[in-house]
XYZ file of C-alpha atoms in Angstrom:
619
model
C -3.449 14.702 -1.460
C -0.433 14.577 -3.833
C -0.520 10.697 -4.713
C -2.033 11.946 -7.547
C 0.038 14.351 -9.148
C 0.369 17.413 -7.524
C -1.694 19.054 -4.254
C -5.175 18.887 -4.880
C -8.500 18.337 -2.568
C -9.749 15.129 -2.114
C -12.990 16.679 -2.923
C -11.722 18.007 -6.460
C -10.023 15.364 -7.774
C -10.630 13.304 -10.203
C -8.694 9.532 -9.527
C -10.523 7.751 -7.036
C -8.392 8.566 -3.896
C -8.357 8.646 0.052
C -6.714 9.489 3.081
C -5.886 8.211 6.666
C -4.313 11.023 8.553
C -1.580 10.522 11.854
C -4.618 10.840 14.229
C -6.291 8.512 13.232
C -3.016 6.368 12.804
C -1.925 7.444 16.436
C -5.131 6.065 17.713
C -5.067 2.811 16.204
C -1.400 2.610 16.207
C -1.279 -0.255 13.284
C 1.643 -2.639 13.667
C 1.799 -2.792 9.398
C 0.567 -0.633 6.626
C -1.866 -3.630 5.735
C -3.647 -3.115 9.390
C -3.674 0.675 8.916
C -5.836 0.488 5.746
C -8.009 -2.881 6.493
C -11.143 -0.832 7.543
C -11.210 1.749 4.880
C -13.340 1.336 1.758
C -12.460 -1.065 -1.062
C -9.210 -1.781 1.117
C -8.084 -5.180 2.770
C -5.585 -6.930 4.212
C -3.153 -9.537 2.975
C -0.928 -11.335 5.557
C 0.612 -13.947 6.924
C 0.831 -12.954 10.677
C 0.960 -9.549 12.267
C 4.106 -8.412 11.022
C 4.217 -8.363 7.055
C 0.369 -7.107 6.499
C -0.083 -5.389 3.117
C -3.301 -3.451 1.516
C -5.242 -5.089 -1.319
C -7.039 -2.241 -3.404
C -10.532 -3.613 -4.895
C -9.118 -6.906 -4.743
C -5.665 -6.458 -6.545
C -2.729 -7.621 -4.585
C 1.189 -8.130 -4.980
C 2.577 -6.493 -8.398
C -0.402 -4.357 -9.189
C -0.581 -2.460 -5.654
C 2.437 0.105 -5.802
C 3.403 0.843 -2.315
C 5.760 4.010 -2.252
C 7.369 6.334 0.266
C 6.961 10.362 -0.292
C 6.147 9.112 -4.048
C 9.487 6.949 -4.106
C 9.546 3.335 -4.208
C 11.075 1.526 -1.067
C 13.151 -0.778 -2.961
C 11.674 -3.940 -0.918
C 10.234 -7.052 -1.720
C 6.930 -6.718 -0.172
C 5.496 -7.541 -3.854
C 7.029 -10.601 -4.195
C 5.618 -12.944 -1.847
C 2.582 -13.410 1.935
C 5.298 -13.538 3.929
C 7.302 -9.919 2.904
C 6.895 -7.334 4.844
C 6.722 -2.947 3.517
C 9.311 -1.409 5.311
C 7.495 1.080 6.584
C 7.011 2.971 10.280
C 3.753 3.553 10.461
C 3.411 5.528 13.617
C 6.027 8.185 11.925
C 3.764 9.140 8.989
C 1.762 11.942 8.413
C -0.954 10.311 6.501
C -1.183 7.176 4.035
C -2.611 8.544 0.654
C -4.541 5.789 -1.454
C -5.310 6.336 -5.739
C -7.940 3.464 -6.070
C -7.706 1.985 -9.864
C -5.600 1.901 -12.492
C -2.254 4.717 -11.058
C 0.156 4.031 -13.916
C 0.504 6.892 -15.624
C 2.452 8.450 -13.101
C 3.580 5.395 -11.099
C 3.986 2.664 -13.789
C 2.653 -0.954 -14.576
C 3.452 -2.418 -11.088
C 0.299 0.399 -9.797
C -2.822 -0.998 -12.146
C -4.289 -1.723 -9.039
C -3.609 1.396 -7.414
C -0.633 3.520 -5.066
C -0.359 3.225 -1.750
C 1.556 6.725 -0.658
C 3.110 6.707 3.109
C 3.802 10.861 3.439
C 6.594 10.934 6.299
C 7.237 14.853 5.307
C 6.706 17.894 2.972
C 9.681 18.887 1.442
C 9.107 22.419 2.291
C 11.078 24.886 4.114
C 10.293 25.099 7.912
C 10.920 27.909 10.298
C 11.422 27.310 13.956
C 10.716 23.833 15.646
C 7.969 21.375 15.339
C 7.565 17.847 16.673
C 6.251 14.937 17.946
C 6.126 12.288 20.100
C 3.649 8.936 20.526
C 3.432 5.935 22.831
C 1.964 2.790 22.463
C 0.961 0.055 24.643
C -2.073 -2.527 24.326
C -3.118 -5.803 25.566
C -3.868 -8.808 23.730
C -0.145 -8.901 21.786
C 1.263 -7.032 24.577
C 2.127 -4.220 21.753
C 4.138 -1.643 23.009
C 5.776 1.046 20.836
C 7.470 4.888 20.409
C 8.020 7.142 18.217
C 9.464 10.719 17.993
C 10.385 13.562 15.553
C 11.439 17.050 14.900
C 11.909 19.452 12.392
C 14.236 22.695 12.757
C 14.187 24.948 10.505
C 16.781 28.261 10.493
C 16.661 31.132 7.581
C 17.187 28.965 4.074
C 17.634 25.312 6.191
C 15.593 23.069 7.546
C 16.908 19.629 9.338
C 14.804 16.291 10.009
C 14.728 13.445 12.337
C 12.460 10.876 13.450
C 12.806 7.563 14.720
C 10.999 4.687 17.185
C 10.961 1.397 17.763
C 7.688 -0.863 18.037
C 7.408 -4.348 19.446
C 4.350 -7.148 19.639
C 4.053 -10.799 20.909
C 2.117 -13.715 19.704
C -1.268 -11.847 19.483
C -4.627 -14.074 20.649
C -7.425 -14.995 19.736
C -11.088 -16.861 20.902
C -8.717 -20.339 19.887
C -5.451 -19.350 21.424
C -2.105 -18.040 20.884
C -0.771 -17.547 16.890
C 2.433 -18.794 17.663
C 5.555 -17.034 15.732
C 3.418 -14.451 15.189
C 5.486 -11.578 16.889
C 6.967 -9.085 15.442
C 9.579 -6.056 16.253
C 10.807 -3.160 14.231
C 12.922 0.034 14.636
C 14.481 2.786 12.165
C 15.130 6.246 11.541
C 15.047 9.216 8.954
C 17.469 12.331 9.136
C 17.248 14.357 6.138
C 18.098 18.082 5.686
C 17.170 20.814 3.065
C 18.154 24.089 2.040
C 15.189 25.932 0.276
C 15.491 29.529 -1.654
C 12.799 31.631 -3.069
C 13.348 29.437 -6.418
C 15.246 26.716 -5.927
C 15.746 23.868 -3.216
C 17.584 20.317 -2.685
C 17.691 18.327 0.076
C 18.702 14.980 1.112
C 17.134 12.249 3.057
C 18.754 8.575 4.648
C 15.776 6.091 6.546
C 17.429 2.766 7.926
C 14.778 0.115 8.960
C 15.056 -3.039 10.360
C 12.329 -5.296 10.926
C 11.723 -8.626 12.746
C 8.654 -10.860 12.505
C 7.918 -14.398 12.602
C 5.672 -16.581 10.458
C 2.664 -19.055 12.446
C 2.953 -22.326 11.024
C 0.691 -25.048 10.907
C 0.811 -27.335 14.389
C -0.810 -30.348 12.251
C 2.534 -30.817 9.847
C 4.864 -33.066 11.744
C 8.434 -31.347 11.916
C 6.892 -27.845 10.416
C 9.434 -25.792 9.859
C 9.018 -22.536 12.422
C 10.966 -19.569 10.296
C 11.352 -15.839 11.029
C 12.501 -12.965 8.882
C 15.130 -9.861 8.979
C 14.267 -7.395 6.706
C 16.914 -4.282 6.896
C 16.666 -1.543 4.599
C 18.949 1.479 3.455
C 17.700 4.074 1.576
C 19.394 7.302 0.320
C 17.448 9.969 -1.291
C 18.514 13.302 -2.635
C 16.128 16.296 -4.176
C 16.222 18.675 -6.269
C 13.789 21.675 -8.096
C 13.118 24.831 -9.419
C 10.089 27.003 -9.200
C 9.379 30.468 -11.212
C 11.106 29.355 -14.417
C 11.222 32.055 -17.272
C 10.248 29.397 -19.641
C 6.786 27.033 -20.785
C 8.348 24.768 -17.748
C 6.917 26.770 -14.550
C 9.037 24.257 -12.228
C 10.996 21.030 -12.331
C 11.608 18.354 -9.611
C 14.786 15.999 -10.296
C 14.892 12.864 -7.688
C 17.714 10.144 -7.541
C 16.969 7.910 -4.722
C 19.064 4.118 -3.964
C 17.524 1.372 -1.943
C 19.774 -1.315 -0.272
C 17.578 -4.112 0.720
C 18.019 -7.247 2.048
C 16.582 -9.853 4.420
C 17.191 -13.321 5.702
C 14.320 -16.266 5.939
C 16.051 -17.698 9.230
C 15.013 -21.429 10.604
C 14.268 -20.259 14.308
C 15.399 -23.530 16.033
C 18.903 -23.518 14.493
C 19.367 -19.955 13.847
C 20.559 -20.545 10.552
C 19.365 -18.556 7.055
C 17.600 -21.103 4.692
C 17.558 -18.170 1.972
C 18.561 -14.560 2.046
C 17.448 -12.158 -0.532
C 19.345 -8.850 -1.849
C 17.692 -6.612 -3.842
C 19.403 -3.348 -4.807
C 17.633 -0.602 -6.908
C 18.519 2.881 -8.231
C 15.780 5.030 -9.458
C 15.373 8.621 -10.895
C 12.644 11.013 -11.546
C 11.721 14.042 -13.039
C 8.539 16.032 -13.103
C 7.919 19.478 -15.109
C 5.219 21.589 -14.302
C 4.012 23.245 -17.364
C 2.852 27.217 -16.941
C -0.912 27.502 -17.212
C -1.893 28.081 -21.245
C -5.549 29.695 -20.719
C -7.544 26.544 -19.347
C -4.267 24.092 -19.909
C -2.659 22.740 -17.130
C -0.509 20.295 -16.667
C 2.957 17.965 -16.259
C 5.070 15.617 -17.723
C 8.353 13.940 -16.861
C 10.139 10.527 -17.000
C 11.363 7.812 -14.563
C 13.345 4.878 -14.227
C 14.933 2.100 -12.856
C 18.044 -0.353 -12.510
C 17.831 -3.021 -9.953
C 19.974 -5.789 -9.452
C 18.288 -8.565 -7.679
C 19.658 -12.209 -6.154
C 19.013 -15.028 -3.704
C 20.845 -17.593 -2.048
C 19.475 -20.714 -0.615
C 16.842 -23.084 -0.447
C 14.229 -20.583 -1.665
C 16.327 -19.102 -3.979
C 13.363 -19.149 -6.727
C 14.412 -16.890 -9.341
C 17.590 -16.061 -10.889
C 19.940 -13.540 -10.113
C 18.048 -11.086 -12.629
C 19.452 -7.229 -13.573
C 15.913 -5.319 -14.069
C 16.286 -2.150 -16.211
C 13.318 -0.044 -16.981
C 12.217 3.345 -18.513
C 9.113 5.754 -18.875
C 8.031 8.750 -19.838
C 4.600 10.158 -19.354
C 2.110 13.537 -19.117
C -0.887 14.533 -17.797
C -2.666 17.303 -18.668
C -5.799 19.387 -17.420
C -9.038 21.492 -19.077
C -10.760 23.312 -17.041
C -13.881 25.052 -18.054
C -16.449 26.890 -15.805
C -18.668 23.756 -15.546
C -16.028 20.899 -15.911
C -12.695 20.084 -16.078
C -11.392 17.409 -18.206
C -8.124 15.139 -17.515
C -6.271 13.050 -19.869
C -2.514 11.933 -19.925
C -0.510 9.131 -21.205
C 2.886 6.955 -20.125
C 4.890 4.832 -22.144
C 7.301 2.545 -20.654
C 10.011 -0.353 -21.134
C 10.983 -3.125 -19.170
C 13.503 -5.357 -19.373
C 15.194 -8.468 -17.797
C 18.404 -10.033 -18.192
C 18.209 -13.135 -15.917
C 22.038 -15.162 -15.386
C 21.367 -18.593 -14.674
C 20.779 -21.987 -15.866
C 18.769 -24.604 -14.670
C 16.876 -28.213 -15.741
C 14.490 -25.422 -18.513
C 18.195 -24.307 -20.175
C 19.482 -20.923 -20.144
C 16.321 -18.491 -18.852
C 15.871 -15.756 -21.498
C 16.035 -12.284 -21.728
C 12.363 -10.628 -21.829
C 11.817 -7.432 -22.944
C 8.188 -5.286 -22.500
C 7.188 -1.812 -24.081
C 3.700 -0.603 -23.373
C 1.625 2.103 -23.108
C -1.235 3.269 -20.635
C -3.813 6.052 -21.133
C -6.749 7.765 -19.238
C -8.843 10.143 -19.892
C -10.927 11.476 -16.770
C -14.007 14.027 -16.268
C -15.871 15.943 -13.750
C -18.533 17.733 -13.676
C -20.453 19.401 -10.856
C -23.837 18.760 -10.452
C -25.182 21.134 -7.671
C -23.891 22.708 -4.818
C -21.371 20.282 -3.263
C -22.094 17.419 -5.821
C -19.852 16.331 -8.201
C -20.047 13.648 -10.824
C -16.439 11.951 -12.143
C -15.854 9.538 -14.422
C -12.543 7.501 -15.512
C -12.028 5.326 -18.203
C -7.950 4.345 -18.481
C -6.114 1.932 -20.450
C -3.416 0.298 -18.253
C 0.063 -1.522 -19.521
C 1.730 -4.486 -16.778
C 4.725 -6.059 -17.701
C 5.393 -9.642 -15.830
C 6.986 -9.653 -12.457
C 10.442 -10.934 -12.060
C 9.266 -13.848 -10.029
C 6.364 -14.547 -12.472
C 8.168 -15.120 -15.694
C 11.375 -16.903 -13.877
C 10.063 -18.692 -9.964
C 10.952 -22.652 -10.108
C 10.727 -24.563 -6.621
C 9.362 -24.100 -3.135
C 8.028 -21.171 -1.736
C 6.209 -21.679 1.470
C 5.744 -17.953 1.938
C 2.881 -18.751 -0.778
C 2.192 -22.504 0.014
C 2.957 -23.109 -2.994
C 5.749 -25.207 -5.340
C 5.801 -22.350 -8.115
C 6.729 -22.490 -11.581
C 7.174 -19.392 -13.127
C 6.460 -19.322 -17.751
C 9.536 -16.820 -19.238
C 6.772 -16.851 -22.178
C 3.824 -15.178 -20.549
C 2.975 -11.865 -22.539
C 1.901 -8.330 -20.723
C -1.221 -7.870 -19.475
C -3.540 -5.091 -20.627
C -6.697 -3.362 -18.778
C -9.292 -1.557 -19.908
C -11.538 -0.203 -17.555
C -13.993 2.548 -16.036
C -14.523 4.298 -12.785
C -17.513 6.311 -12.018
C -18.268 8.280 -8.705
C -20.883 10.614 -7.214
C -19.176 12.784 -4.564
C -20.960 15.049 -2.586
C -19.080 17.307 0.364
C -22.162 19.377 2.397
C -21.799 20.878 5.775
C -24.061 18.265 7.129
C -23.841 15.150 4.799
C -20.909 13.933 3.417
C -20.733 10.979 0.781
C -18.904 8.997 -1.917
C -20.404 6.056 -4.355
C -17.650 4.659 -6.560
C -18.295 2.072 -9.723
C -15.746 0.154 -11.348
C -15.517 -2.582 -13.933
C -12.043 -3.453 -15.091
C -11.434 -6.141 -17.925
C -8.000 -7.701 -18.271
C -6.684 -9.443 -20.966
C -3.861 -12.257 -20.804
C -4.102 -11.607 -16.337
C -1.381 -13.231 -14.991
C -2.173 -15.457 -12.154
C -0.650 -18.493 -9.708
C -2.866 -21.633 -10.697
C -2.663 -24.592 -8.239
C -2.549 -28.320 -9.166
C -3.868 -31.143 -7.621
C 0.004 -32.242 -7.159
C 2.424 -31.591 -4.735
C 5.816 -31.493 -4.478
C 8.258 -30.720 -0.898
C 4.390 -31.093 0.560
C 3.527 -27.830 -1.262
C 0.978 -27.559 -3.971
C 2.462 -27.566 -7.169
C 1.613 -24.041 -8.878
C 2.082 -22.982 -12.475
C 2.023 -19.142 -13.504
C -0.650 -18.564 -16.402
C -2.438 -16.388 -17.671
C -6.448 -15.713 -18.636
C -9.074 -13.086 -19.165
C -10.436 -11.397 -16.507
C -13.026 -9.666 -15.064
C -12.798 -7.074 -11.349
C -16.262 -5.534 -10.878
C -17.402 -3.614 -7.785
C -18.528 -0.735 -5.710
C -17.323 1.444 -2.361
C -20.422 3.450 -0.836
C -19.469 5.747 2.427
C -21.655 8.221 4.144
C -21.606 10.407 6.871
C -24.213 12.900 8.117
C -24.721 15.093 10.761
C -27.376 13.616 13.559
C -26.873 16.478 15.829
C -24.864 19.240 16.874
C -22.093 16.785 18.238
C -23.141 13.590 16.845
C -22.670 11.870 13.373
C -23.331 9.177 11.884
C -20.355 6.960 9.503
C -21.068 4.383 7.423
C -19.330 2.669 4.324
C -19.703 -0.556 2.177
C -17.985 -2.357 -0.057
C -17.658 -5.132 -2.252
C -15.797 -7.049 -5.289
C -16.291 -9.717 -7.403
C -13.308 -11.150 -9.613
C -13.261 -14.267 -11.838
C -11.732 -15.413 -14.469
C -13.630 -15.489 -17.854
C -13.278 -17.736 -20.281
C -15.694 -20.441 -22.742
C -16.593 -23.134 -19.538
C -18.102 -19.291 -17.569
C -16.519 -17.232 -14.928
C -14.191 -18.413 -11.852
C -13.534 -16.580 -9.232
C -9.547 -15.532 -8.348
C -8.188 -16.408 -4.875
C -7.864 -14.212 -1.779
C -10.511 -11.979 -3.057
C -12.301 -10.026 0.007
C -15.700 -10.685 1.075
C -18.697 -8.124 1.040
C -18.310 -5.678 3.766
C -20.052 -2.654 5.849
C -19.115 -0.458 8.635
C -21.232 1.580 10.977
C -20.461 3.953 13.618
C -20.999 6.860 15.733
C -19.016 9.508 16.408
C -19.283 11.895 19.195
C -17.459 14.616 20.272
C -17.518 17.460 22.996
C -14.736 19.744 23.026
C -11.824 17.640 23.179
C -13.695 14.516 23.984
C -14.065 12.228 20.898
C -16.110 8.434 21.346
C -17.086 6.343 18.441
C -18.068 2.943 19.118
C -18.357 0.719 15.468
C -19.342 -2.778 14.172
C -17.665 -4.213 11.112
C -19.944 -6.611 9.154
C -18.534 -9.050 6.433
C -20.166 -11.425 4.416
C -19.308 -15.460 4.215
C -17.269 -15.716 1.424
C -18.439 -18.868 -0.981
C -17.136 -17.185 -4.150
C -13.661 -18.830 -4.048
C -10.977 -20.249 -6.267
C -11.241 -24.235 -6.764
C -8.779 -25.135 -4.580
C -9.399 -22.513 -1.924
C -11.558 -22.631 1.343
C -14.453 -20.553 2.083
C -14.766 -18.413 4.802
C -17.850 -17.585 7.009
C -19.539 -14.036 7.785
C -18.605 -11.922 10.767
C -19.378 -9.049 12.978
C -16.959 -7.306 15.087
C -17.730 -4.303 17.652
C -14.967 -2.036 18.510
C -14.699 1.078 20.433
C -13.141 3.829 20.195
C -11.835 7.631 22.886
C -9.714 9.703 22.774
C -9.271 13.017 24.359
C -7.459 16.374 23.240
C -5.590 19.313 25.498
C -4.800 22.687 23.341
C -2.734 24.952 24.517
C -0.437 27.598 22.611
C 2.116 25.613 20.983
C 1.358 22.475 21.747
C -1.593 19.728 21.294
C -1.902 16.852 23.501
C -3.937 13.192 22.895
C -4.709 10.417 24.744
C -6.515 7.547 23.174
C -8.361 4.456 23.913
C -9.469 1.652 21.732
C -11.217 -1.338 22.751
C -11.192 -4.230 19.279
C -13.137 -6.833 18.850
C -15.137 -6.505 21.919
C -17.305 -9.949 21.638
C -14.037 -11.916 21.154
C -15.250 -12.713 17.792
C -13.635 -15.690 16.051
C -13.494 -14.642 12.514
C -11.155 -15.541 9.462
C -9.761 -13.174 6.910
C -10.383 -14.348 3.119
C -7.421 -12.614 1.953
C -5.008 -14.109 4.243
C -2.475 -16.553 2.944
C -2.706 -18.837 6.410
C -6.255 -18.178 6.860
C -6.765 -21.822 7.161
C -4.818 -22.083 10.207
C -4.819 -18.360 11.732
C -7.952 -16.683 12.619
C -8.289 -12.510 13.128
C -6.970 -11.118 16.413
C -9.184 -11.377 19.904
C -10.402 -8.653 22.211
C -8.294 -6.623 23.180
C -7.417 -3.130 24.501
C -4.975 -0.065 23.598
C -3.709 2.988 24.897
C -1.420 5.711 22.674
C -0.683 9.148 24.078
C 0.989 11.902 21.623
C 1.942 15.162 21.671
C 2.823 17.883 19.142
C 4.320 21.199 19.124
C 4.939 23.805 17.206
């Protein structure tokens, strides 16, 4: 992984983290990031249809889960509110990279939740070409979807392209059709590099533009049926140095722009009822230190300018300039029986909002902050490992929490934002017992996070435009919780998966604890996997608890089980690997309702249905 720093083993680590590879993404062929990562421990889904899913990390959503391309921000505002989408292709991707907990030491106060990395490329010198290709269809949504890359690479250059387009319907389930639930999507990256023995830059465009529509609820007279455009232009350039004569070993400078804007469009008249723009600018830099006897380490700094603005009858917040600064380091002792990590980031942000409405001039807010962490592992036997984590994490209020006033249906919801509300700060611990054997392979993760002055949406009993009138506060809270997975070996071509997982969070206070919104229910996985040369057939279930432990003014949702299946088979040959694979979901044609889902009330899961991807790569 390098979500974390630098290239390490997930074995070796020390942060929490995880990885879902382009296999496995190929065979699943997710339509959004937030149905790539559903499955995988401590990791749900937030959505409001099929098109704008996004992960929740131990029950953190929005602001505190960072999601970030090749380490860079995407500059969209998939943050903000249910019904914005990530701009990101998810059937171009290597592999989606997760640091569970607290990630802002190297990724700032909008990651206390955790980083969601989507690796398109290493930006490494190739030689030769290499490429891909996938296909997509399925039942069900009638999905259909492709996607294709290459790299060429020629003495000190190396060029870059991939592209695809991806399409779904109104996807079904045991009650019907989700209507508006479609989505579409296409975009491309070119990029190319020139790399040296000790020095490289390179430079990278991705265009995406996106399509989806939101369900609505059929028992509102006159609901209003709305889709969105989200496009996306982002420029990137690279630069770094490696075998310095100096303490700094090697240096990576990044300056990357993102041009982002989409329209909330009424779909009977055509016509935008809001469009947002939000344009940011950020920089990086990262120095490598040279190895002093057991110290190793980095440090750099990294920040931000975005100008943001909206238009229309969502237009909740200001036109707002965002500026922001940090500088952090992390460094590394390693002894023969244990290494220790510790590191520390300081960072600024401020807001300059220019408007005026019925509260008076909004004012200027400025945050300075400062996380820590301080991490150990320890091997216990062969294989075993013991880590521990115990960090100290800075958030400074979201744009839209400090200056939101009106409606916002994306969030059913009539929000009022508080330009008073203070920063939050987390202290908390993560322990894990990782093992890696030939034969058995396992993970147990504990975590207990306590947050002071957590800002959060409270609902009313009052509503105004029909939407629930909703004040931003702020409370102490609690997030407490636990991700088990295990796999062993049954026989020579047969294992055995398995993982659990499960979160409580409430808000703490002198009347007792209650428990936040959206937060997902306790869940388990089991499965088989066999394989046989290229032959690979793992049928699962999926088993979640009912969910009773729910905000006031929130719903409950009952337990499930879902059976899927899943085949795929693999042709080697010289230069080139070929794979075709099946899945069969939800086999029973479960009806089943995701806690986490902002329309869960009126949207269940997806039905049975059936898929078919073929790729191929060469080299």
């Amino acid at each position: 992984v390098t979500a974390s720093g630098d290239e390490q083993l997930t074995s070796t680590a020390i942060e929490t983290v995880s990885v879902v590879g382009s296999d496995k993404l190929a065979r699943n062929s997710p339509v959004s990031i937030g149905d790539a990562l559903q499955n995988e421990p401590g990791i749900a889904k937030r959505s409001e249809g099929a098109g704008n899913g996004r992960p929740i990390i131990r029950g953190f959503d929005g602001d505190r889960v960072l999601v970030v391309a090749d380490g860079m921000r995407t500059g969209s505002l998939g943050a903000q509110s249910g019904d914005h989408a990530e701009p990101i292709d998810v059937l171009s991707l290597e592999k989606i990279e997760v640091v569970k907990g607290p990630a802002t030491l190297l990724y700032g106060s909008s990651a206390i939740g955790g980083v969601v990395n989507a690796v398109q490329s290493d930006d490494v010198a190739q030689q030769g070409v290499r490429g891909y290709t996938t296909t997509v269809g399925a039942t069900n949504s009638d999905q259909a979807g492709i996607n294709a890359g290459v790299t060429f690479g020629v003495k000190e250059w190396t060029f870059r392209f991939n592209g695809g387009a991806q399409r779904s319907g109104d996807y079904q389930t045991p009650l019907g059709a989700i209507d508006n639930s479609y989505t579409r999507n296409a975009g491309f990256t070119a990029g190319l590099g020139r790399y040296t023995d000790r020095m490289f830059a390179s430079f990278n465009y991705t265009f995406d533009d996106q399509r989806y529509g939101i369900p609505y609820d059929h028992s509102i007279p006159d609901a209003e049926i709305v889709y969105l455009t989200p496009v996306r232009n982002s420029f990137q350039f690279n630069v770094g140095w490696t075998a310095l004569p100096s303490i700094v070993e090697s240096a990576k400078f990044t300056v990357q722009y993102n041009d982002y804007h989409h329209s909330e469009i009424n779909a009977l008249t055509d016509l935008a009822n809001t469009t947002f723009q939000n344009n940011v600018l950020v920089y990086r830099a990262v120095l490598e230190q040279k190895p002093l006897e057991r110290l190793t380490g980095s440090f750099g700094f990294w920040g931000q300018h975005r100008d943001y603005s909206s238009e229309g009858e969502e237009a909740l917040a200001p036109p707002t300039i965002q500026n922001s600064f940090a500088a952090f380091g992390v460094e590394t002792l390693s002894f023969s029986r244990a290494s220790l990590q510790f590191g520390a980031r300081v960072e600024h942000n401020g807001y300059t909002p220019s408007f005026t409405d019925e509260r008076g001039q909004l004012p200027d807010r400025s945050f300075t902050g400062i996380s820590t962490a301080v991490g150990v592992r320890v091997p216990l036997w062969s294989s075993t490992a013991l880590v521990a984590n115990y960090t100290t994490s800075y958030r400074a209020p979201a744009l839209e929490e400090l200056y939101n006033n009106g409606p916002h249906p994306g969030n059913d919801a009539f929000e009022i934002g508080n330009p008073d509300l203070t920063r939050e700060l987390a202290n908390g611990i993560d322990v894990s017992l990782r093992h890696t054997g030939d034969r058995i392979r396992a993970e147990a993760n504990a975590y207990y996070y306590h947050i002071n002055d957590f800002i959060y949406l409270a609902p009313t009993d009052m509503y105004e435009d029909g939407l629930i009138v909703s004040y931003y506060e702020q409370a102490n809270t609690r997030f407490a919780g636990t991700e088990v997975s295990f796999d062993a070996q049954l026989a020579r071509d047969l294992w055995w998966r398995s993982s659990f997982d499960y979160v409580n969070a409430s808000i703490v206070d002198d009347s007792g604890a209650t428990p936040l919104p959206r937060i997902p229910p306790m869940r388990g996985r089991l499965a088989l996997e066999y394989t046989r040369g290229g032959l690979r057939v793992s049928p699962e279930v999926v088993l979640a608890k009912d969910q009773n432990q729910v905000f006031p003014t929130e719903t409950p949702t009952a337990g499930y089980t879902v059976a899927n299946l899943g085949a795929s088979y693999s042709f080697a040959r010289e230069h080139t690997v070929q794979v075709i694979s099946f899945e069969a979901f939800n086999l029973g044609n479960r009806l089943y309702y995701n806690n986490s889902s902002f329309i869960k009330d009126i949207a269940p899961e997806i039905g049975r249905g059936f898929r078919l991807a073929y790729s191929i790569k060469f080299f």
